[in-house]
mmCIF file of C-alpha atoms in Angstrom:
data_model
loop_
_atom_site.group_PDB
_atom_site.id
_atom_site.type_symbol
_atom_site.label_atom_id
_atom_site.label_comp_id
_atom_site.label_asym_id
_atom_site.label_seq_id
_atom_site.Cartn_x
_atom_site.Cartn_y
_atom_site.Cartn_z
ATOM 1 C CA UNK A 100 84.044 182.421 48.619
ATOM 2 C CA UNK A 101 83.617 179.268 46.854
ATOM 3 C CA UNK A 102 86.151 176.360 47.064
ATOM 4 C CA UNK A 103 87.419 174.185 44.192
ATOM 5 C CA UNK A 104 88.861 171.207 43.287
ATOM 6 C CA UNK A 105 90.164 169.661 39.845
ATOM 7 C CA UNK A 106 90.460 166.023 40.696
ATOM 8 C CA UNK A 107 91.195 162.466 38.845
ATOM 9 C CA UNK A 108 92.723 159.840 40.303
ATOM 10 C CA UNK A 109 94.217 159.257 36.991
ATOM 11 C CA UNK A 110 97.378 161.356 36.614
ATOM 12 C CA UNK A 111 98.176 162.878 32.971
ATOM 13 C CA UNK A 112 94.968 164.409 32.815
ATOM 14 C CA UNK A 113 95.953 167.935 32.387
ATOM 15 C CA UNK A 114 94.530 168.958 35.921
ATOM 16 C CA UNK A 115 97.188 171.487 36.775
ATOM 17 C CA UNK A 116 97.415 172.851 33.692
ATOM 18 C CA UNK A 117 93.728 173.804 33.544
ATOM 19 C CA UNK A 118 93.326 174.704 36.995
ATOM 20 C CA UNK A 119 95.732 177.442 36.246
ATOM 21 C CA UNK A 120 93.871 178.747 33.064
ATOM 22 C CA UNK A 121 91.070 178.865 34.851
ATOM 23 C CA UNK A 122 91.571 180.734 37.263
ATOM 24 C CA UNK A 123 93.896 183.031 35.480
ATOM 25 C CA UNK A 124 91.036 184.021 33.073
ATOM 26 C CA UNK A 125 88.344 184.078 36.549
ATOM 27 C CA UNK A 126 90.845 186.586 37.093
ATOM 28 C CA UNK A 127 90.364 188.484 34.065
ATOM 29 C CA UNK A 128 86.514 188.279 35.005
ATOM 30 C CA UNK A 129 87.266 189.976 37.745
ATOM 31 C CA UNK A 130 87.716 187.595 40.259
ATOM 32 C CA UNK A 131 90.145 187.551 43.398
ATOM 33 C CA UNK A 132 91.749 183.972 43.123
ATOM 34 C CA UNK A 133 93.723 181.957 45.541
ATOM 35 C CA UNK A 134 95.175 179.054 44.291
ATOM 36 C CA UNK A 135 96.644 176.258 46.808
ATOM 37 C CA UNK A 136 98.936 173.544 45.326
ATOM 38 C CA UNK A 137 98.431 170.594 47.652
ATOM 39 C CA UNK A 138 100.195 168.357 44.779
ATOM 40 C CA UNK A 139 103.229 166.893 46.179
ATOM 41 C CA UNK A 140 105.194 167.675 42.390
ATOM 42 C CA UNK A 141 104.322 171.238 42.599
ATOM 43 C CA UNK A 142 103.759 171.824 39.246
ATOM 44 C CA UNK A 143 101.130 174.730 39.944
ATOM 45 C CA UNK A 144 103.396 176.314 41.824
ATOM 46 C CA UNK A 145 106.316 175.804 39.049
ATOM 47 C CA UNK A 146 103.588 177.339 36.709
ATOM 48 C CA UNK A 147 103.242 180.872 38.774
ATOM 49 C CA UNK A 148 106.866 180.902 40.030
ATOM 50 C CA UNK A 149 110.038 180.879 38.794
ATOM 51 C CA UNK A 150 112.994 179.284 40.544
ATOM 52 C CA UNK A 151 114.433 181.923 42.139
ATOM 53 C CA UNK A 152 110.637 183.160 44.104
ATOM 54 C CA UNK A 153 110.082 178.831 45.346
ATOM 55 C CA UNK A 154 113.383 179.311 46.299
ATOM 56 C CA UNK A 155 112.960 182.078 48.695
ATOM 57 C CA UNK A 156 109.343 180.569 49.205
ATOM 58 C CA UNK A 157 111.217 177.218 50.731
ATOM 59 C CA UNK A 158 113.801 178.668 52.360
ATOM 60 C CA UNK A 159 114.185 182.497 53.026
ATOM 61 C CA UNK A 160 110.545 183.361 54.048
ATOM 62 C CA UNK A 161 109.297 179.739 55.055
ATOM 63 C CA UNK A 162 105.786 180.351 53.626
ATOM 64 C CA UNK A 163 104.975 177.171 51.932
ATOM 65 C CA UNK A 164 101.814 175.298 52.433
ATOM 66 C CA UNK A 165 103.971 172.885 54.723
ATOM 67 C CA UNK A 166 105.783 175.559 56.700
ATOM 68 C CA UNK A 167 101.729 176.520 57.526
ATOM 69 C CA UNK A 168 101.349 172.737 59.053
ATOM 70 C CA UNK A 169 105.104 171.893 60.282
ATOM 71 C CA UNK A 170 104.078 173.076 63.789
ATOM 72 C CA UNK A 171 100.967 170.356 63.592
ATOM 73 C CA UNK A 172 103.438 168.023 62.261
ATOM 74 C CA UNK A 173 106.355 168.485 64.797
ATOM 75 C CA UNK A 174 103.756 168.748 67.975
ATOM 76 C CA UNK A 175 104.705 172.357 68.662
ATOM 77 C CA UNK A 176 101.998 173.647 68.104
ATOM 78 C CA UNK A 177 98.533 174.609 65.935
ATOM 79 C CA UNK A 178 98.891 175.873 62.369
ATOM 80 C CA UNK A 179 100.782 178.800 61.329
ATOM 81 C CA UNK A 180 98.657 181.683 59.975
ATOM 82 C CA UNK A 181 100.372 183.981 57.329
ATOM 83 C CA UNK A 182 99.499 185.629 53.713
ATOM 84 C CA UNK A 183 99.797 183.682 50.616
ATOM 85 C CA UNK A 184 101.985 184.879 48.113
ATOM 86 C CA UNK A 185 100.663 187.791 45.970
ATOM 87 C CA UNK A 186 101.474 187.712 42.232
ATOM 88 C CA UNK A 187 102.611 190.918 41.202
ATOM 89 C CA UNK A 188 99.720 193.758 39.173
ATOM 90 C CA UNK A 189 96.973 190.858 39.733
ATOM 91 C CA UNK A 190 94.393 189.918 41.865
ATOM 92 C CA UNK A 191 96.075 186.144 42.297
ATOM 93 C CA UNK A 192 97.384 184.540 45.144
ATOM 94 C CA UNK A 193 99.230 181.454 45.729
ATOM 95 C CA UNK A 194 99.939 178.951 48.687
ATOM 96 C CA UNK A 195 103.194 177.345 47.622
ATOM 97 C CA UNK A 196 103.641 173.563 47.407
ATOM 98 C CA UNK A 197 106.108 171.757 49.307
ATOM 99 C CA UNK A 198 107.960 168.107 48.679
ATOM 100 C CA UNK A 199 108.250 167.955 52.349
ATOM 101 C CA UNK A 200 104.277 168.095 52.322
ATOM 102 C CA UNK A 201 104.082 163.943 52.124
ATOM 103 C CA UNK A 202 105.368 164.233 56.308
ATOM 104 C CA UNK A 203 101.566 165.896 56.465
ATOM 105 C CA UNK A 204 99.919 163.138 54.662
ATOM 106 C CA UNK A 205 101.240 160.832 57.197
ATOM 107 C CA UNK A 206 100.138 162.549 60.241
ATOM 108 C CA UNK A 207 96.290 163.360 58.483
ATOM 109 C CA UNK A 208 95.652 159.018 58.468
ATOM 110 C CA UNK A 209 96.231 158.819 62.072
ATOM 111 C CA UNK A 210 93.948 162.057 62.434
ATOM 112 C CA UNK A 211 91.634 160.540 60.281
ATOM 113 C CA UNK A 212 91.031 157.726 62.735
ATOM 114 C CA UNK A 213 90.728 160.090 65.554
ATOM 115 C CA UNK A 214 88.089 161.985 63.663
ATOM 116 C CA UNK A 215 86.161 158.852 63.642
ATOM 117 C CA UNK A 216 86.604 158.577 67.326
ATOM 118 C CA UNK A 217 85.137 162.036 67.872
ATOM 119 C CA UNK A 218 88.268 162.944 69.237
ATOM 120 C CA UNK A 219 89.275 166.949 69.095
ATOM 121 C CA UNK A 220 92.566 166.452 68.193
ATOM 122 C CA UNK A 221 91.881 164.425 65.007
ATOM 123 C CA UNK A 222 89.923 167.324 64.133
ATOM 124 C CA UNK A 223 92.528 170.103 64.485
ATOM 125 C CA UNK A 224 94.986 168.487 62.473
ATOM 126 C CA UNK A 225 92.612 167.693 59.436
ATOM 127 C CA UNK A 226 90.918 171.104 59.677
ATOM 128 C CA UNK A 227 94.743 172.878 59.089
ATOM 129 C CA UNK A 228 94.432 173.866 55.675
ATOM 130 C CA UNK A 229 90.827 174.577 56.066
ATOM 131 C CA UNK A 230 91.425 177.168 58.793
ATOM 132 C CA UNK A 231 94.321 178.881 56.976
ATOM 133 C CA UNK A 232 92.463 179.289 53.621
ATOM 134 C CA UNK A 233 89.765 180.519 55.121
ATOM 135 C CA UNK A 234 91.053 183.066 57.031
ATOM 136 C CA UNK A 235 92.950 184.241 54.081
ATOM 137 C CA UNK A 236 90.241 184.500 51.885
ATOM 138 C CA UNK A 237 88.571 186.425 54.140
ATOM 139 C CA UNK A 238 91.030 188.644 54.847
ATOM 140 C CA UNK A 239 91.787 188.931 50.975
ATOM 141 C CA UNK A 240 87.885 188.970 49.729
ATOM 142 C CA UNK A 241 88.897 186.054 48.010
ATOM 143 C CA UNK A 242 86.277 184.811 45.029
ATOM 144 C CA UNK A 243 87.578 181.372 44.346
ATOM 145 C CA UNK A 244 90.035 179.334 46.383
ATOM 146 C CA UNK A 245 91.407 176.701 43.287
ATOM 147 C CA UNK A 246 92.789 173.665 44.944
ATOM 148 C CA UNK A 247 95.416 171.540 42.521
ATOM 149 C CA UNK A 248 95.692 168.067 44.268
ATOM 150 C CA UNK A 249 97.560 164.353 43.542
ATOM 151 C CA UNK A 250 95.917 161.764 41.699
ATOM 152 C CA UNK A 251 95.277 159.622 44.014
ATOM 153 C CA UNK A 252 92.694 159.026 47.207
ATOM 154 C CA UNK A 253 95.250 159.808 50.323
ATOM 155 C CA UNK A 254 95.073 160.976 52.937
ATOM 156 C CA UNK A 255 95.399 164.671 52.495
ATOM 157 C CA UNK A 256 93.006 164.646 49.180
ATOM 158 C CA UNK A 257 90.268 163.050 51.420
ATOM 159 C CA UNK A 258 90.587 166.302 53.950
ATOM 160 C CA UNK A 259 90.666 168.783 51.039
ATOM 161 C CA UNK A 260 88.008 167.369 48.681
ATOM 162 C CA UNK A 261 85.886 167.035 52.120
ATOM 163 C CA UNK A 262 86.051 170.739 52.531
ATOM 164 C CA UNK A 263 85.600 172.131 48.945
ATOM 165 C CA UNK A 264 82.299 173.028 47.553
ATOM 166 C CA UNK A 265 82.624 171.854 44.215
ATOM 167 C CA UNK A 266 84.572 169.388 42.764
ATOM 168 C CA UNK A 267 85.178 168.940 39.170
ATOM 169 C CA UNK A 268 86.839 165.820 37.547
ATOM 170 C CA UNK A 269 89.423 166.694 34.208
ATOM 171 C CA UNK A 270 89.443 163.516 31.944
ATOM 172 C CA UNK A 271 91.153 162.200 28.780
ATOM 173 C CA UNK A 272 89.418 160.520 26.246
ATOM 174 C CA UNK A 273 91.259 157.402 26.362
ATOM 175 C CA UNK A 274 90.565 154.126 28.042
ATOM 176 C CA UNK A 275 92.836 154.862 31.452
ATOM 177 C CA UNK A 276 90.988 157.940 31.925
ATOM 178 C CA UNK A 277 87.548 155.885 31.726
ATOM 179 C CA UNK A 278 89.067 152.938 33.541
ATOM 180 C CA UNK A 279 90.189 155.852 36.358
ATOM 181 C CA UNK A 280 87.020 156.971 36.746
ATOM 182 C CA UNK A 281 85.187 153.910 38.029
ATOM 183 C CA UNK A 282 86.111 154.486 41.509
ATOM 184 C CA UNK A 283 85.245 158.113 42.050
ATOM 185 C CA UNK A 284 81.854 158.280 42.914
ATOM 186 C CA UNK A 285 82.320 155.433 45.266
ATOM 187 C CA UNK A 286 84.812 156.574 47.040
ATOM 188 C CA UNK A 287 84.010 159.940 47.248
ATOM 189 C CA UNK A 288 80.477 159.109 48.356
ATOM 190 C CA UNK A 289 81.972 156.455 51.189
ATOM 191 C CA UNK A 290 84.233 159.627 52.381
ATOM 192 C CA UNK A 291 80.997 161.579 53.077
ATOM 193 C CA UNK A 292 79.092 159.135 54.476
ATOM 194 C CA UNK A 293 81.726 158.247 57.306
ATOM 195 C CA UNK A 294 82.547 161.740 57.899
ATOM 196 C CA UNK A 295 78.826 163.143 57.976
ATOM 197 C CA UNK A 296 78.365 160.175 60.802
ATOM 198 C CA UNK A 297 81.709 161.363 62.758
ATOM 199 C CA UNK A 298 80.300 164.689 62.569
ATOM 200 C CA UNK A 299 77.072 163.580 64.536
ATOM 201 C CA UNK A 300 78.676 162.527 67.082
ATOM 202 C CA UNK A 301 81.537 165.134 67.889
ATOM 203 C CA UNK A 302 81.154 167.862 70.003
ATOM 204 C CA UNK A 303 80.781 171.687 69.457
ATOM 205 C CA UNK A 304 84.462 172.521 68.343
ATOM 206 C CA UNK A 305 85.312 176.074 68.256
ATOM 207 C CA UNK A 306 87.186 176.487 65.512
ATOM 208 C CA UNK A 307 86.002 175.731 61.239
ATOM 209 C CA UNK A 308 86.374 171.992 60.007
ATOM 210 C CA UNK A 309 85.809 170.857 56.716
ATOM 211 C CA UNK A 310 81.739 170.779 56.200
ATOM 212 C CA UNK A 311 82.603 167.763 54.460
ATOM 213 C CA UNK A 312 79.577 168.248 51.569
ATOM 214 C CA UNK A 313 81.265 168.738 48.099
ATOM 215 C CA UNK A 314 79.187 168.961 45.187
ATOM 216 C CA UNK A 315 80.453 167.134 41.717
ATOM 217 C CA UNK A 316 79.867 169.900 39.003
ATOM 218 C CA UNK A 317 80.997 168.515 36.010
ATOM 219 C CA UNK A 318 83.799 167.491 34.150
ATOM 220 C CA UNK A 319 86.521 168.860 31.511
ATOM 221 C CA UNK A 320 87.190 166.966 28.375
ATOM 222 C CA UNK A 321 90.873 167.679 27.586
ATOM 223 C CA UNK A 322 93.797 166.843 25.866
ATOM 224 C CA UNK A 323 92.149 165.340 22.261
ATOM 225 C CA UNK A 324 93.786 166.235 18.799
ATOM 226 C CA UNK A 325 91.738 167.621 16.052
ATOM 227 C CA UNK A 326 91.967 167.459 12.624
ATOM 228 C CA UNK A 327 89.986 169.460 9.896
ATOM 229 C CA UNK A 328 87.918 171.172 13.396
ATOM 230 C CA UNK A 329 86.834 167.462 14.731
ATOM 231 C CA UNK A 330 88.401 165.173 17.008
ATOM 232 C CA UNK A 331 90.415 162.863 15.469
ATOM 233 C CA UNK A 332 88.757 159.065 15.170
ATOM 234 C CA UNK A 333 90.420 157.282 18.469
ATOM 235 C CA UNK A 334 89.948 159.851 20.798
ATOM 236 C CA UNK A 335 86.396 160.377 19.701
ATOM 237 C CA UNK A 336 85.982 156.825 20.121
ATOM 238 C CA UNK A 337 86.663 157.110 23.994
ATOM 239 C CA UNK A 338 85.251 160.616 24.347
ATOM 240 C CA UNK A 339 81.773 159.100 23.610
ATOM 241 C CA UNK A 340 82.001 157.444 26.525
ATOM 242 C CA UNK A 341 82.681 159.790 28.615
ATOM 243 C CA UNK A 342 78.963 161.185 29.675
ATOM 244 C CA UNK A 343 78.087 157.106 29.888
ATOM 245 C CA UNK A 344 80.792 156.514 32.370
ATOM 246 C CA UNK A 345 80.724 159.973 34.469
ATOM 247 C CA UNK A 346 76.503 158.782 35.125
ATOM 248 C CA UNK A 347 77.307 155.333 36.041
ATOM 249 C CA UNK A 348 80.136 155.817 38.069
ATOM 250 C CA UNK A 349 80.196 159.486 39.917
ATOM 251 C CA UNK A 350 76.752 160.832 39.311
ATOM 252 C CA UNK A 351 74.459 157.919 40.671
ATOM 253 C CA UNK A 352 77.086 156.277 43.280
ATOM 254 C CA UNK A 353 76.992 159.974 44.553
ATOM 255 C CA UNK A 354 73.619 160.722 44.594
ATOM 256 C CA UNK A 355 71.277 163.679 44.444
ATOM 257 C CA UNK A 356 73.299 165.279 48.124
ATOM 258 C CA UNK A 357 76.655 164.743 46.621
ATOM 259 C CA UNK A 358 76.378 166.327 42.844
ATOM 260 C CA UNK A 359 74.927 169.517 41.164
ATOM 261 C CA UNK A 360 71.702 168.888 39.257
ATOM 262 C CA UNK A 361 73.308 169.366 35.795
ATOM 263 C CA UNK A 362 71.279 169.022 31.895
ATOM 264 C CA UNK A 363 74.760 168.368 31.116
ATOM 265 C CA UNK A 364 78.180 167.567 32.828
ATOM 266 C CA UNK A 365 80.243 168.780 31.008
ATOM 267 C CA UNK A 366 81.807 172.067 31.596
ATOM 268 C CA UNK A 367 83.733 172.407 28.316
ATOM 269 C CA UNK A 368 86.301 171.029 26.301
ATOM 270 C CA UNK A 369 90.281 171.709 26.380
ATOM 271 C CA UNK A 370 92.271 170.687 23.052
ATOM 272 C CA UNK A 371 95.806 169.932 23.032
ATOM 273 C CA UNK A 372 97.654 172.908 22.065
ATOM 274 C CA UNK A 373 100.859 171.252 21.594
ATOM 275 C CA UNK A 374 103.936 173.332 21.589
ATOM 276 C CA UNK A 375 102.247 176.155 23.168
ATOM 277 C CA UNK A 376 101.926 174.400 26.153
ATOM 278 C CA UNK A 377 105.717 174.173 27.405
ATOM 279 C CA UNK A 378 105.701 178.096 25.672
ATOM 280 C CA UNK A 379 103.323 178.820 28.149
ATOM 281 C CA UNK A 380 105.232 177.218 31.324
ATOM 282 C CA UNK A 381 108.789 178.969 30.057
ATOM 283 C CA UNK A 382 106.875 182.201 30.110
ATOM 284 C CA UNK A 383 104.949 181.550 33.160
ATOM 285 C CA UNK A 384 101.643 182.713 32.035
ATOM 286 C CA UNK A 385 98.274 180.772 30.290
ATOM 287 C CA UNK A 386 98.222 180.120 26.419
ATOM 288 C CA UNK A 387 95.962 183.079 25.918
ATOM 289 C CA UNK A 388 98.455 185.927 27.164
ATOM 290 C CA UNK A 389 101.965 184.628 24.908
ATOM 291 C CA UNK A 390 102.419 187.043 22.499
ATOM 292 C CA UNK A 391 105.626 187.690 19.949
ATOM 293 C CA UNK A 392 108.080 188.360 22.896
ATOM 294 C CA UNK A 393 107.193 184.883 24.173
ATOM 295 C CA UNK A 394 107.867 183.471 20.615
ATOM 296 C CA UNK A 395 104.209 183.485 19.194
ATOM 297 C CA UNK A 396 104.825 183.450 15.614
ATOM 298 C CA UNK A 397 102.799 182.520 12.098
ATOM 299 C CA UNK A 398 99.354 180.518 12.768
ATOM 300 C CA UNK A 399 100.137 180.485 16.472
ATOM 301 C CA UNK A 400 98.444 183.706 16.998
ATOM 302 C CA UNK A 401 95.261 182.397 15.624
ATOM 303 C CA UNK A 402 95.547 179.456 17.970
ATOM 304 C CA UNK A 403 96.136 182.256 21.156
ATOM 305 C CA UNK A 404 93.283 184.202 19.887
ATOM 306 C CA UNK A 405 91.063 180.947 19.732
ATOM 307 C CA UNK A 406 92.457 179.794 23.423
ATOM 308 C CA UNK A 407 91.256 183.210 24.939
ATOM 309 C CA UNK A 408 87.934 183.025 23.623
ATOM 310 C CA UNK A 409 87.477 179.572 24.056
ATOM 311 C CA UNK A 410 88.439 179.732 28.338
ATOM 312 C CA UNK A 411 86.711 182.723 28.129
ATOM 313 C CA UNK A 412 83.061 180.758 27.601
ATOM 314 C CA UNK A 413 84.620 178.185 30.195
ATOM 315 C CA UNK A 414 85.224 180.593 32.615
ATOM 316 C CA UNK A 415 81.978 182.139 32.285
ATOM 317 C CA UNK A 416 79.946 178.295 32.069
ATOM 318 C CA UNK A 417 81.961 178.288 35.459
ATOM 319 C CA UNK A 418 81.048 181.187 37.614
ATOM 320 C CA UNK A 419 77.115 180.331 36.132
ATOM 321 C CA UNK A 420 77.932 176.360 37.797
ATOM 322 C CA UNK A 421 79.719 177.461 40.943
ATOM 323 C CA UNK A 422 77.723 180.486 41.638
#
């Protein structure tokens, strides 16, 4: 079981919505695939549910990701162990997301402190998520645990990113995107440094913590517009850039413990697909599986047929990375 993370601190990026082609087409690999939405708008979870299933999610059956820490969060108690959501004639899972998951976020800074300290405690309330995923993916013979997370460097992303094995880092050829990405191999590689010290010095704890050595594998270059099959002038402008910037500030400030050694970063590329997009969401399924009933029509086949094959070679580049 490998663990994964799509992460920018620069929101807009498309994260969600390639997280869940990805692992949709892992799927049709063959892959068992848990996703967890740790993103405090839920949009992965919007993406695999409709209103009526979060519904029940939030209130009838209480299995949301923060109905698996409220016990932490309240002081009764350790997490609560219980089966993600299975999605219906597939081999995906899902851990719902949760608005109320920002009282979580709260609690993991003071933990984070006690983790420092070498203190037990802090350790059982960061480790939460990493001990329900895990037993869940072994109980499921899970593949590929796909984490969606906020764009930002709180709290709760710092315990997740610490667990996962590989993290890769979706960006838009535009100057934010670049401008976002200064800080991520600093921060990421101050993260494991502290932790990999607190480690030292904590006792034997019974019970799995995040190993707190994730890998950057790449990153996705999304979101462009093409014209006449090449990316039209401004965004190639940026997109240049990219490999320049992703050295510079993630690969080096990371160093040779904290990244994959990669010829070449980047995973693959993601074009905007325009209208398909939101067709996709309505029908609650990736760009490559809309067909007629979902209101495919004219040239838009061509441009399903050309997103299948297309995730297809990501999916594979992928598994080759990962595995």
């Amino acid at each position: 079981m490998k663990k994964i993370a799509f992460f920018n601190n620069k929101g807009g990026v498309g994260k969600t919505t390639f997280a869940f082609h990805i692992g949709y087409m892992l799927e049709k690999l063959g892959k068992r695939v848990l996703f967890v939405d740790l993103d405090p708008q839920c949009n992965l979870t919007a993406h695999i549910l409709n209103d009526e299933e979060i519904d029940k999610v939030w209130s009838d059956s209480g299995s949301s990701i923060y109905d698996a820490v409220e016990p932490i969060i309240s002081g009764s108690g350790d997490v609560k162990f219980f089966s993600p959501h299975k999605l219906e004639n597939r081999d995906v899972w899902l851990y719902a997301g949760d608005l109320l998951l920002s009282d979580y976020e709260g609690l993991l800074s003071e933990a984070w402190t006690q983790v420092l300290a070498g203190q037990e405690r802090g350790y059982r309330a960061s480790s939460a998520i990493t001990r329900l995923v895990n037993l869940a993916s072994s109980d499921l013979d899970i593949d590929y645990v796909i984490f969606d997370v906020g764009p930002n460097f709180g709290a709760l992303n710092r315990a997740v990113l610490l667990d996962c094995d590989n993290i890769f880092v979706p960006m838009v050829p535009d100057l934010f995107s670049l401008r976002g990405s200064q800080n991520l191999g600093r921060v990421l590689s101050e993260w494991i440094r502290v932790y990999s010290d607190a480690m030292r010095r904590v006792g034997d704890l019974q019970f799995d913590v995040p190993h707190g050595k994730p890998k950057f594998s790449g990153y996705v270059l999304q979101q462009f517009n093409n014209y006449r099959n090449r990316k039209t002038k401004a965004w190639d402008r940026w997109g240049q850039q990219v490999p320049e910037y992703i050295n510079k500030y993630v690969v080096i400030p990371l160093g040779t413990s904290g990244v994959l050694k990669l010829a070449n970063y980047q995973l693959g590329e993601f074009k905007n697909y325009h209208s398909l997009i939101p067709m996709a969401q309505d029908a609650q399924k990736p760009i490559y599986e809309l067909t007629s009933q979902d209101g495919v029509v004219g040239g838009h086949h061509e441009y399903v047929k050309n997103c299948n094959n297309e995730f297809r070679e990501l999916a594979l580049k992928f598994i080759e990375i990962v595995d």
